[in-house]
PDB file of C-alpha atoms in Angstrom:
ATOM      1  CA  UNK P  23     -74.817   2.480 310.304  1.00 51.00           C
ATOM      2  CA  UNK P  24     -71.469   4.250 310.634  1.00 47.00           C
ATOM      3  CA  UNK P  25     -72.527   6.272 314.170  1.00 46.00           C
ATOM      4  CA  UNK P  26     -73.683   2.903 315.728  1.00 48.00           C
ATOM      5  CA  UNK P  27     -69.893   1.392 315.645  1.00 44.00           C
ATOM      6  CA  UNK P  28     -69.133   2.721 319.212  1.00 47.00           C
ATOM      7  CA  UNK P  29     -68.955  -0.449 321.043  1.00 44.00           C
ATOM      8  CA  UNK P  30     -66.480  -2.795 319.233  1.00 47.00           C
ATOM      9  CA  UNK P  31     -64.818  -3.540 322.643  1.00 48.00           C
ATOM     10  CA  UNK P  32     -68.109  -5.062 323.781  1.00 46.00           C
ATOM     11  CA  UNK P  33     -67.380  -8.055 321.388  1.00 46.00           C
ATOM     12  CA  UNK P  34     -63.646  -8.751 322.140  1.00 48.00           C
ATOM     13  CA  UNK P  35     -64.419 -11.256 324.840  1.00 45.00           C
ATOM     14  CA  UNK P  36     -67.050 -13.030 322.292  1.00 45.00           C
ATOM     15  CA  UNK P  37     -64.244 -13.723 319.814  1.00 45.00           C
ATOM     16  CA  UNK P  38     -61.837 -15.358 322.167  1.00 40.00           C
ATOM     17  CA  UNK P  39     -64.747 -17.704 322.895  1.00 39.00           C
ATOM     18  CA  UNK P  40     -65.575 -18.259 319.115  1.00 42.00           C
ATOM     19  CA  UNK P  41     -61.559 -19.044 318.503  1.00 41.00           C
ATOM     20  CA  UNK P  42     -62.051 -21.618 321.055  1.00 36.00           C
ATOM     21  CA  UNK P  43     -63.975 -23.673 318.670  1.00 42.00           C
ATOM     22  CA  UNK P  44     -60.790 -23.860 316.209  1.00 39.00           C
ATOM     23  CA  UNK P  45     -58.677 -25.742 318.906  1.00 35.00           C
ATOM     24  CA  UNK P  46     -60.694 -29.459 318.579  1.00 39.00           C
ATOM     25  CA  UNK P  47     -59.277 -30.011 315.134  1.00 41.00           C
ATOM     26  CA  UNK P  48     -55.667 -29.143 316.027  1.00 37.00           C
ATOM     27  CA  UNK P  49     -55.880 -31.138 319.301  1.00 32.00           C
ATOM     28  CA  UNK P  50     -57.046 -34.048 317.152  1.00 38.00           C
ATOM     29  CA  UNK P  51     -54.453 -33.869 314.656  1.00 38.00           C
ATOM     30  CA  UNK P  52     -51.645 -33.630 317.216  1.00 37.00           C
ATOM     31  CA  UNK P  53     -52.067 -36.971 318.614  1.00 36.00           C
ATOM     32  CA  UNK P  54     -54.608 -35.857 321.390  1.00 32.00           C
ATOM     33  CA  UNK P  55     -56.770 -38.976 321.037  1.00 35.00           C
ATOM     34  CA  UNK P  56     -53.260 -41.217 321.384  1.00 37.00           C
ATOM     35  CA  UNK P  57     -55.541 -44.240 323.117  1.00 39.00           C
ATOM     36  CA  UNK P  58     -57.596 -44.777 320.128  1.00 40.00           C
ATOM     37  CA  UNK P  59     -57.372 -48.539 320.226  1.00 45.00           C
ATOM     38  CA  UNK P  60     -58.478 -48.821 323.617  1.00 42.00           C
ATOM     39  CA  UNK P  61     -62.015 -50.441 323.685  1.00 44.00           C
ATOM     40  CA  UNK P  62     -64.715 -48.291 324.892  1.00 41.00           C
ATOM     41  CA  UNK P  63     -67.905 -46.638 323.507  1.00 38.00           C
ATOM     42  CA  UNK P  64     -65.814 -43.098 323.763  1.00 38.00           C
ATOM     43  CA  UNK P  65     -63.336 -44.370 321.199  1.00 37.00           C
ATOM     44  CA  UNK P  66     -65.844 -45.914 318.726  1.00 45.00           C
ATOM     45  CA  UNK P  67     -65.833 -49.836 319.634  1.00 46.00           C
ATOM     46  CA  UNK P  68     -67.778 -51.715 321.736  1.00 50.00           C
ATOM     47  CA  UNK P  69     -66.457 -52.649 325.478  1.00 47.00           C
ATOM     48  CA  UNK P  70     -64.935 -55.988 325.771  1.00 51.00           C
ATOM     49  CA  UNK P  71     -67.332 -58.203 328.226  1.00 54.00           C
ATOM     50  CA  UNK P  72     -65.432 -60.613 330.570  1.00 53.00           C
ATOM     51  CA  UNK P  73     -65.265 -64.143 330.059  1.00 56.00           C
ATOM     52  CA  UNK P  74     -67.488 -66.168 332.196  1.00 54.00           C
ATOM     53  CA  UNK P  75     -70.650 -68.300 332.563  1.00 55.00           C
ATOM     54  CA  UNK P  76     -73.357 -66.557 330.932  1.00 57.00           C
ATOM     55  CA  UNK P  77     -76.322 -65.561 333.460  1.00 57.00           C
ATOM     56  CA  UNK P  78     -79.563 -64.341 332.816  1.00 60.00           C
ATOM     57  CA  UNK P  79     -80.034 -61.082 334.172  1.00 60.00           C
ATOM     58  CA  UNK P  80     -83.416 -60.708 336.079  1.00 64.00           C
ATOM     59  CA  UNK P  81     -86.287 -58.521 333.898  1.00 66.00           C
ATOM     60  CA  UNK P  82     -87.249 -55.671 335.825  1.00 65.00           C
ATOM     61  CA  UNK P  83     -90.807 -55.533 337.045  1.00 69.00           C
ATOM     62  CA  UNK P  84     -93.240 -53.330 335.561  1.00 66.00           C
ATOM     63  CA  UNK P  85     -95.708 -52.204 337.670  1.00 65.00           C
ATOM     64  CA  UNK P  86     -99.370 -52.150 335.693  1.00 65.00           C
ATOM     65  CA  UNK P  87    -100.757 -48.850 335.142  1.00 68.00           C
ATOM     66  CA  UNK P  88    -103.333 -47.581 337.401  1.00 68.00           C
ATOM     67  CA  UNK P  89    -106.481 -47.104 335.976  1.00 69.00           C
ATOM     68  CA  UNK P  90    -108.242 -43.869 336.927  1.00 68.00           C
ATOM     69  CA  UNK P  91    -111.483 -44.120 338.355  1.00 68.00           C
ATOM     70  CA  UNK P  92    -113.926 -41.162 336.502  1.00 68.00           C
ATOM     71  CA  UNK P  93    -115.823 -39.539 339.018  1.00 66.00           C
ATOM     72  CA  UNK P  94    -119.780 -39.780 338.219  1.00 66.00           C
ATOM     73  CA  UNK P  95    -121.345 -36.421 338.160  1.00 65.00           C
ATOM     74  CA  UNK P  96    -123.282 -35.369 341.370  1.00 69.00           C
ATOM     75  CA  UNK P  97    -127.091 -36.122 340.939  1.00 85.00           C
ATOM     76  CA  UNK P  98    -129.458 -33.878 342.078  1.00 92.00           C
ATOM     77  CA  UNK P  99    -132.952 -34.643 343.889  1.00 91.00           C
ATOM     78  CA  UNK P 100    -134.960 -32.989 341.263  1.00 94.00           C
ATOM     79  CA  UNK P 101    -133.265 -34.920 338.372  1.00 93.00           C
ATOM     80  CA  UNK P 102    -135.872 -37.733 339.167  1.00 92.00           C
ATOM     81  CA  UNK P 103    -138.807 -35.613 338.779  1.00 93.00           C
ATOM     82  CA  UNK P 104    -140.684 -36.165 335.643  1.00 94.00           C
ATOM     83  CA  UNK P 105    -141.701 -32.715 335.337  1.00 96.00           C
ATOM     84  CA  UNK P 106    -140.102 -29.629 336.979  1.00 96.00           C
ATOM     85  CA  UNK P 107    -142.116 -26.697 338.304  1.00 97.00           C
ATOM     86  CA  UNK P 108    -140.762 -23.360 339.444  1.00 97.00           C
ATOM     87  CA  UNK P 109    -143.778 -23.588 342.365  1.00 96.00           C
ATOM     88  CA  UNK P 110    -142.143 -26.940 343.764  1.00 96.00           C
ATOM     89  CA  UNK P 111    -138.998 -24.255 344.931  1.00 97.00           C
ATOM     90  CA  UNK P 112    -138.892 -21.756 347.455  1.00 96.00           C
ATOM     91  CA  UNK P 113    -137.111 -18.609 346.600  1.00 95.00           C
ATOM     92  CA  UNK P 114    -134.698 -19.126 349.776  1.00 96.00           C
ATOM     93  CA  UNK P 115    -134.194 -22.984 348.204  1.00 96.00           C
ATOM     94  CA  UNK P 116    -132.857 -21.402 345.142  1.00 97.00           C
ATOM     95  CA  UNK P 117    -130.930 -18.686 346.764  1.00 96.00           C
ATOM     96  CA  UNK P 118    -128.985 -20.857 349.014  1.00 96.00           C
ATOM     97  CA  UNK P 119    -128.007 -23.202 345.953  1.00 96.00           C
ATOM     98  CA  UNK P 120    -124.422 -23.593 345.144  1.00 96.00           C
ATOM     99  CA  UNK P 121    -123.635 -22.004 341.854  1.00 95.00           C
ATOM    100  CA  UNK P 122    -123.323 -25.372 340.102  1.00 95.00           C
ATOM    101  CA  UNK P 123    -126.741 -26.770 341.227  1.00 96.00           C
ATOM    102  CA  UNK P 124    -128.373 -23.555 340.041  1.00 97.00           C
ATOM    103  CA  UNK P 125    -126.855 -23.665 336.859  1.00 96.00           C
ATOM    104  CA  UNK P 126    -127.605 -27.252 336.032  1.00 96.00           C
ATOM    105  CA  UNK P 127    -131.214 -26.526 337.273  1.00 97.00           C
ATOM    106  CA  UNK P 128    -131.715 -23.685 335.054  1.00 97.00           C
ATOM    107  CA  UNK P 129    -130.475 -25.750 331.939  1.00 97.00           C
ATOM    108  CA  UNK P 130    -133.094 -28.078 332.941  1.00 97.00           C
ATOM    109  CA  UNK P 131    -135.727 -25.539 332.635  1.00 97.00           C
ATOM    110  CA  UNK P 132    -134.401 -24.495 329.278  1.00 97.00           C
ATOM    111  CA  UNK P 133    -134.288 -27.921 328.267  1.00 97.00           C
ATOM    112  CA  UNK P 134    -137.965 -28.755 329.292  1.00 97.00           C
ATOM    113  CA  UNK P 135    -139.436 -25.524 327.860  1.00 97.00           C
ATOM    114  CA  UNK P 136    -137.962 -26.140 324.655  1.00 97.00           C
ATOM    115  CA  UNK P 137    -138.809 -29.717 324.650  1.00 96.00           C
ATOM    116  CA  UNK P 138    -142.681 -28.812 325.604  1.00 96.00           C
ATOM    117  CA  UNK P 139    -142.850 -24.936 324.979  1.00 96.00           C
ATOM    118  CA  UNK P 140    -146.091 -24.689 327.342  1.00 97.00           C
ATOM    119  CA  UNK P 141    -146.957 -21.077 328.905  1.00 97.00           C
ATOM    120  CA  UNK P 142    -146.274 -22.471 332.140  1.00 97.00           C
ATOM    121  CA  UNK P 143    -142.703 -24.135 331.213  1.00 97.00           C
ATOM    122  CA  UNK P 144    -141.481 -20.624 329.664  1.00 98.00           C
ATOM    123  CA  UNK P 145    -142.656 -18.718 332.544  1.00 98.00           C
ATOM    124  CA  UNK P 146    -140.782 -21.160 334.826  1.00 97.00           C
ATOM    125  CA  UNK P 147    -137.496 -20.949 332.694  1.00 97.00           C
ATOM    126  CA  UNK P 148    -137.689 -17.184 332.609  1.00 98.00           C
ATOM    127  CA  UNK P 149    -138.322 -17.068 336.457  1.00 97.00           C
ATOM    128  CA  UNK P 150    -134.997 -19.335 336.872  1.00 97.00           C
ATOM    129  CA  UNK P 151    -133.366 -16.783 334.755  1.00 97.00           C
ATOM    130  CA  UNK P 152    -134.648 -14.040 336.912  1.00 97.00           C
ATOM    131  CA  UNK P 153    -133.129 -15.698 340.191  1.00 97.00           C
ATOM    132  CA  UNK P 154    -129.730 -16.459 338.506  1.00 97.00           C
ATOM    133  CA  UNK P 155    -129.726 -12.645 337.240  1.00 97.00           C
ATOM    134  CA  UNK P 156    -130.253 -11.297 340.439  1.00 97.00           C
ATOM    135  CA  UNK P 157    -127.830 -13.575 342.438  1.00 96.00           C
ATOM    136  CA  UNK P 158    -125.091 -12.103 339.631  1.00 96.00           C
ATOM    137  CA  UNK P 159    -126.361  -8.726 340.843  1.00 97.00           C
ATOM    138  CA  UNK P 160    -126.103  -9.065 344.765  1.00 96.00           C
ATOM    139  CA  UNK P 161    -122.377 -10.581 343.837  1.00 96.00           C
ATOM    140  CA  UNK P 162    -121.547  -7.375 341.825  1.00 96.00           C
ATOM    141  CA  UNK P 163    -122.576  -5.085 344.235  1.00 97.00           C
ATOM    142  CA  UNK P 164    -121.025  -6.861 346.951  1.00 96.00           C
ATOM    143  CA  UNK P 165    -117.833  -6.751 344.715  1.00 94.00           C
ATOM    144  CA  UNK P 166    -118.392  -2.965 344.391  1.00 92.00           C
ATOM    145  CA  UNK P 167    -118.379  -2.719 348.183  1.00 94.00           C
ATOM    146  CA  UNK P 168    -115.446  -5.032 349.073  1.00 94.00           C
ATOM    147  CA  UNK P 169    -113.341  -2.875 346.306  1.00 90.00           C
ATOM    148  CA  UNK P 170    -114.154   0.061 348.148  1.00 91.00           C
ATOM    149  CA  UNK P 171    -113.309  -0.948 351.536  1.00 92.00           C
ATOM    150  CA  UNK P 172    -110.018  -3.028 350.796  1.00 89.00           C
ATOM    151  CA  UNK P 173    -108.048  -1.060 348.567  1.00 85.00           C
ATOM    152  CA  UNK P 174    -105.351  -3.551 348.207  1.00 83.00           C
ATOM    153  CA  UNK P 175    -107.275  -5.422 346.148  1.00 85.00           C
ATOM    154  CA  UNK P 176    -108.565  -2.894 343.671  1.00 86.00           C
ATOM    155  CA  UNK P 177    -106.964  -1.884 340.067  1.00 86.00           C
ATOM    156  CA  UNK P 178    -108.377   1.441 340.134  1.00 83.00           C
ATOM    157  CA  UNK P 179    -105.025   3.059 341.204  1.00 80.00           C
ATOM    158  CA  UNK P 180    -102.786   1.366 338.623  1.00 81.00           C
ATOM    159  CA  UNK P 181    -105.271   1.057 336.169  1.00 83.00           C
ATOM    160  CA  UNK P 182    -107.435   4.365 336.283  1.00 83.00           C
ATOM    161  CA  UNK P 183    -110.697   4.658 333.969  1.00 86.00           C
ATOM    162  CA  UNK P 184    -110.576   8.613 333.936  1.00 88.00           C
ATOM    163  CA  UNK P 185    -108.801  10.258 331.052  1.00 91.00           C
ATOM    164  CA  UNK P 186    -106.603  12.626 333.858  1.00 90.00           C
ATOM    165  CA  UNK P 187    -105.400   9.563 335.685  1.00 88.00           C
ATOM    166  CA  UNK P 188    -104.564   7.511 332.190  1.00 86.00           C
ATOM    167  CA  UNK P 189    -102.236  10.688 331.240  1.00 91.00           C
ATOM    168  CA  UNK P 190    -100.725  10.678 334.953  1.00 89.00           C
ATOM    169  CA  UNK P 191     -99.845   7.039 334.501  1.00 85.00           C
ATOM    170  CA  UNK P 192     -98.552   7.590 330.869  1.00 87.00           C
ATOM    171  CA  UNK P 193     -96.061  10.687 332.052  1.00 89.00           C
ATOM    172  CA  UNK P 194     -95.149   8.629 335.187  1.00 87.00           C
ATOM    173  CA  UNK P 195     -93.794   5.568 332.889  1.00 87.00           C
ATOM    174  CA  UNK P 196     -92.177   7.958 330.259  1.00 87.00           C
ATOM    175  CA  UNK P 197     -90.466   9.768 333.016  1.00 89.00           C
ATOM    176  CA  UNK P 198     -88.892   6.521 334.460  1.00 89.00           C
ATOM    177  CA  UNK P 199     -87.935   5.040 331.169  1.00 89.00           C
ATOM    178  CA  UNK P 200     -85.989   8.024 330.024  1.00 87.00           C
ATOM    179  CA  UNK P 201     -84.148   8.196 333.258  1.00 89.00           C
ATOM    180  CA  UNK P 202     -83.277   4.734 333.513  1.00 89.00           C
ATOM    181  CA  UNK P 203     -82.363   4.335 329.678  1.00 89.00           C
ATOM    182  CA  UNK P 204     -79.986   7.720 330.111  1.00 87.00           C
ATOM    183  CA  UNK P 205     -78.444   6.488 333.088  1.00 88.00           C
ATOM    184  CA  UNK P 206     -77.704   2.872 331.687  1.00 89.00           C
ATOM    185  CA  UNK P 207     -76.307   4.506 328.267  1.00 87.00           C
ATOM    186  CA  UNK P 208     -72.540   4.344 329.599  1.00 87.00           C
ATOM    187  CA  UNK P 209     -72.556   0.718 330.872  1.00 91.00           C
ATOM    188  CA  UNK P 210     -74.973  -0.850 328.679  1.00 93.00           C
ATOM    189  CA  UNK P 211     -75.096  -1.369 324.809  1.00 93.00           C
ATOM    190  CA  UNK P 212     -76.996  -3.587 322.342  1.00 94.00           C
ATOM    191  CA  UNK P 213     -75.726  -6.071 319.772  1.00 94.00           C
ATOM    192  CA  UNK P 214     -77.749  -5.749 316.401  1.00 95.00           C
ATOM    193  CA  UNK P 215     -77.830  -9.008 314.346  1.00 96.00           C
ATOM    194  CA  UNK P 216     -78.486  -8.569 310.699  1.00 95.00           C
ATOM    195  CA  UNK P 217     -78.393 -10.036 307.221  1.00 94.00           C
ATOM    196  CA  UNK P 218     -77.950  -8.106 304.157  1.00 93.00           C
ATOM    197  CA  UNK P 219     -80.974  -8.113 302.026  1.00 92.00           C
ATOM    198  CA  UNK P 220     -83.330  -8.817 304.847  1.00 93.00           C
ATOM    199  CA  UNK P 221     -86.239  -6.631 304.414  1.00 94.00           C
ATOM    200  CA  UNK P 222     -87.140  -6.763 308.074  1.00 94.00           C
ATOM    201  CA  UNK P 223     -83.646  -5.666 309.016  1.00 95.00           C
ATOM    202  CA  UNK P 224     -83.894  -2.604 306.844  1.00 93.00           C
ATOM    203  CA  UNK P 225     -87.065  -1.631 308.930  1.00 94.00           C
ATOM    204  CA  UNK P 226     -85.226  -2.177 312.202  1.00 94.00           C
ATOM    205  CA  UNK P 227     -82.414  -0.067 311.196  1.00 93.00           C
ATOM    206  CA  UNK P 228     -84.131   2.885 311.049  1.00 93.00           C
ATOM    207  CA  UNK P 229     -85.890   2.758 314.334  1.00 94.00           C
ATOM    208  CA  UNK P 230     -82.517   1.926 315.762  1.00 93.00           C
ATOM    209  CA  UNK P 231     -80.931   5.241 314.064  1.00 92.00           C
ATOM    210  CA  UNK P 232     -83.791   7.257 316.011  1.00 91.00           C
ATOM    211  CA  UNK P 233     -83.235   5.178 319.105  1.00 91.00           C
ATOM    212  CA  UNK P 234     -79.445   5.865 318.927  1.00 91.00           C
ATOM    213  CA  UNK P 235     -79.528   9.872 318.059  1.00 88.00           C
ATOM    214  CA  UNK P 236     -82.421   9.961 320.694  1.00 87.00           C
ATOM    215  CA  UNK P 237     -80.989   7.984 323.553  1.00 86.00           C
ATOM    216  CA  UNK P 238     -77.003   8.240 322.991  1.00 86.00           C
ATOM    217  CA  UNK P 239     -77.163   4.378 323.289  1.00 87.00           C
ATOM    218  CA  UNK P 240     -74.204   2.279 321.588  1.00 91.00           C
ATOM    219  CA  UNK P 241     -75.423  -0.270 319.124  1.00 93.00           C
ATOM    220  CA  UNK P 242     -72.705  -2.663 317.310  1.00 93.00           C
ATOM    221  CA  UNK P 243     -73.948  -4.245 314.109  1.00 94.00           C
ATOM    222  CA  UNK P 244     -72.984  -7.779 313.363  1.00 95.00           C
ATOM    223  CA  UNK P 245     -73.223  -9.418 309.839  1.00 95.00           C
ATOM    224  CA  UNK P 246     -74.214 -12.949 310.571  1.00 94.00           C
ATOM    225  CA  UNK P 247     -73.066 -14.150 307.092  1.00 94.00           C
ATOM    226  CA  UNK P 248     -69.710 -12.652 307.739  1.00 94.00           C
ATOM    227  CA  UNK P 249     -69.203 -13.542 311.522  1.00 94.00           C
ATOM    228  CA  UNK P 250     -71.269 -16.747 311.669  1.00 93.00           C
ATOM    229  CA  UNK P 251     -69.346 -17.574 314.513  1.00 93.00           C
ATOM    230  CA  UNK P 252     -70.511 -14.443 316.556  1.00 93.00           C
ATOM    231  CA  UNK P 253     -74.008 -15.449 315.677  1.00 93.00           C
ATOM    232  CA  UNK P 254     -73.636 -18.756 316.759  1.00 93.00           C
ATOM    233  CA  UNK P 255     -72.366 -17.869 320.334  1.00 91.00           C
ATOM    234  CA  UNK P 256     -75.394 -15.970 321.034  1.00 91.00           C
ATOM    235  CA  UNK P 257     -77.966 -18.496 319.526  1.00 91.00           C
ATOM    236  CA  UNK P 258     -78.977 -16.529 316.614  1.00 92.00           C
ATOM    237  CA  UNK P 259     -80.807 -17.785 313.886  1.00 90.00           C
ATOM    238  CA  UNK P 260     -83.422 -15.098 313.081  1.00 91.00           C
ATOM    239  CA  UNK P 261     -82.687 -11.589 311.701  1.00 95.00           C
ATOM    240  CA  UNK P 262     -83.062  -8.743 312.687  1.00 95.00           C
ATOM    241  CA  UNK P 263     -82.230  -9.727 316.590  1.00 95.00           C
ATOM    242  CA  UNK P 264     -81.000  -7.405 319.348  1.00 96.00           C
ATOM    243  CA  UNK P 265     -79.367  -8.678 322.295  1.00 95.00           C
ATOM    244  CA  UNK P 266     -78.313  -6.558 325.394  1.00 95.00           C
ATOM    245  CA  UNK P 267     -75.132  -6.472 326.981  1.00 93.00           C
ATOM    246  CA  UNK P 268     -73.339  -4.841 329.862  1.00 91.00           C
ATOM    247  CA  UNK P 269     -69.620  -4.285 330.269  1.00 86.00           C
ATOM    248  CA  UNK P 270     -67.915  -6.791 332.638  1.00 83.00           C
ATOM    249  CA  UNK P 271     -70.969  -8.743 332.837  1.00 80.00           C
ATOM    250  CA  UNK P 272     -70.896 -12.245 330.896  1.00 77.00           C
ATOM    251  CA  UNK P 273     -74.590 -12.848 330.703  1.00 86.00           C
ATOM    252  CA  UNK P 274     -76.082 -11.304 327.815  1.00 91.00           C
ATOM    253  CA  UNK P 275     -80.047 -11.003 327.477  1.00 93.00           C
ATOM    254  CA  UNK P 276     -81.796 -11.230 324.168  1.00 94.00           C
ATOM    255  CA  UNK P 277     -84.528  -9.020 324.170  1.00 93.00           C
ATOM    256  CA  UNK P 278     -86.007  -9.098 320.761  1.00 93.00           C
ATOM    257  CA  UNK P 279     -86.544 -11.451 317.608  1.00 93.00           C
ATOM    258  CA  UNK P 280     -88.133  -9.462 314.391  1.00 92.00           C
ATOM    259  CA  UNK P 281     -89.138  -5.990 313.953  1.00 93.00           C
ATOM    260  CA  UNK P 282     -90.267  -3.892 317.010  1.00 93.00           C
ATOM    261  CA  UNK P 283     -91.498  -0.543 317.443  1.00 93.00           C
ATOM    262  CA  UNK P 284     -89.452   2.216 319.352  1.00 92.00           C
ATOM    263  CA  UNK P 285     -91.631   2.106 322.409  1.00 90.00           C
ATOM    264  CA  UNK P 286     -91.165  -1.474 322.662  1.00 92.00           C
ATOM    265  CA  UNK P 287     -87.895  -1.358 322.190  1.00 93.00           C
ATOM    266  CA  UNK P 288     -87.386   1.378 324.877  1.00 92.00           C
ATOM    267  CA  UNK P 289     -89.558  -0.597 327.185  1.00 91.00           C
ATOM    268  CA  UNK P 290     -87.614  -3.815 326.964  1.00 93.00           C
ATOM    269  CA  UNK P 291     -84.072  -2.091 327.238  1.00 94.00           C
ATOM    270  CA  UNK P 292     -85.611  -0.504 330.463  1.00 93.00           C
ATOM    271  CA  UNK P 293     -86.426  -3.936 331.867  1.00 92.00           C
ATOM    272  CA  UNK P 294     -83.433  -5.621 330.681  1.00 93.00           C
ATOM    273  CA  UNK P 295     -80.988  -3.271 332.163  1.00 93.00           C
ATOM    274  CA  UNK P 296     -83.046  -3.542 335.916  1.00 92.00           C
ATOM    275  CA  UNK P 297     -82.965  -7.130 335.639  1.00 92.00           C
ATOM    276  CA  UNK P 298     -79.245  -7.145 335.000  1.00 92.00           C
ATOM    277  CA  UNK P 299     -78.652  -4.551 337.499  1.00 90.00           C
ATOM    278  CA  UNK P 300     -80.382  -7.068 340.215  1.00 89.00           C
ATOM    279  CA  UNK P 301     -83.239  -4.263 340.638  1.00 88.00           C
ATOM    280  CA  UNK P 302     -85.901  -6.860 339.781  1.00 89.00           C
ATOM    281  CA  UNK P 303     -86.839 -10.466 339.488  1.00 89.00           C
ATOM    282  CA  UNK P 304     -88.311 -12.138 336.382  1.00 89.00           C
ATOM    283  CA  UNK P 305     -91.476 -12.904 338.306  1.00 89.00           C
ATOM    284  CA  UNK P 306     -91.523  -8.551 338.191  1.00 88.00           C
ATOM    285  CA  UNK P 307     -89.928  -8.343 335.072  1.00 87.00           C
ATOM    286  CA  UNK P 308     -92.509  -5.814 333.484  1.00 84.00           C
ATOM    287  CA  UNK P 309     -93.733  -4.238 337.343  1.00 85.00           C
ATOM    288  CA  UNK P 310     -92.803  -0.414 337.056  1.00 83.00           C
ATOM    289  CA  UNK P 311     -91.023   1.018 340.302  1.00 82.00           C
ATOM    290  CA  UNK P 312     -94.441   3.078 340.699  1.00 79.00           C
ATOM    291  CA  UNK P 313     -96.509  -0.415 340.485  1.00 82.00           C
ATOM    292  CA  UNK P 314     -94.736  -1.990 343.202  1.00 84.00           C
ATOM    293  CA  UNK P 315     -96.949  -3.112 346.014  1.00 83.00           C
ATOM    294  CA  UNK P 316     -99.910  -2.573 343.764  1.00 84.00           C
ATOM    295  CA  UNK P 317    -102.583  -4.469 342.029  1.00 84.00           C
ATOM    296  CA  UNK P 318    -100.151  -5.563 338.812  1.00 84.00           C
ATOM    297  CA  UNK P 319     -97.142  -6.603 341.199  1.00 85.00           C
ATOM    298  CA  UNK P 320     -97.437 -10.243 341.450  1.00 87.00           C
ATOM    299  CA  UNK P 321     -95.432 -10.623 344.415  1.00 86.00           C
ATOM    300  CA  UNK P 322     -97.274  -7.948 346.275  1.00 85.00           C
ATOM    301  CA  UNK P 323     -99.659 -10.144 348.869  1.00 85.00           C
ATOM    302  CA  UNK P 324     -95.854 -12.247 349.732  1.00 84.00           C
ATOM    303  CA  UNK P 325     -94.448  -9.075 351.255  1.00 79.00           C
ATOM    304  CA  UNK P 326     -97.699  -7.897 352.890  1.00 70.00           C
TER     305      UNK P 326
END
């Protein structure tokens, strides 16, 4: 990891913060808590109550918990019939039924045909299934028409199914990541927390070496056994861990715990840089620039 030690200046501020933790014992030994004989919870003694007649404190009134009334399932007219017959319903009646009632009626026909598997009962069950299938087909047809007519609710542009479209998306994503990570290499760096003998750290180091050589990105390794104070400052308890930091910015951003692949590492650095630069929000954390305003931008409807 010799060529990874390019950003020691990134930890100077951290060392100062860790040093502050050593001041408390010195202040205590220098008589900082000189009022230790003063009664009170902060000095380890119960506070002295003023003398006077004891008065019984009123007990707080506790409201009885409200009992939730369970809503009874809706009863349909046909549920009271001794026997269900498909011929008792017109096609228009079945077509106009709300989905919950149509599903309940279909289940009732199924139960009846299994209970009494006569030719008529089984036929009526499949007739009901046919109605439900046609309703689903009608929805699918209207859905296709609506998506074609209103492209803003379609995902075809942002998630094409054709091979040439998928390749175009891949190229756009790779180009955007490469440019942004290259621009950020001057102002950003990674702190890599590891522990000797950790097999996962050895696997991650191979990925980091390739990342450093290809992206010219600074990585500062920190041995948590030799520098436990630094690890505690960043809340690190798992190795390997990676934290993204920006020069002049006191808000570090953890981006991984455990082993992550190279493409995932690049994506997380890309997203983290955009977030710390104020170019995106947590709601749009994984949204690429070419996806803004599209089907995968959760805030797009708010900006129309």
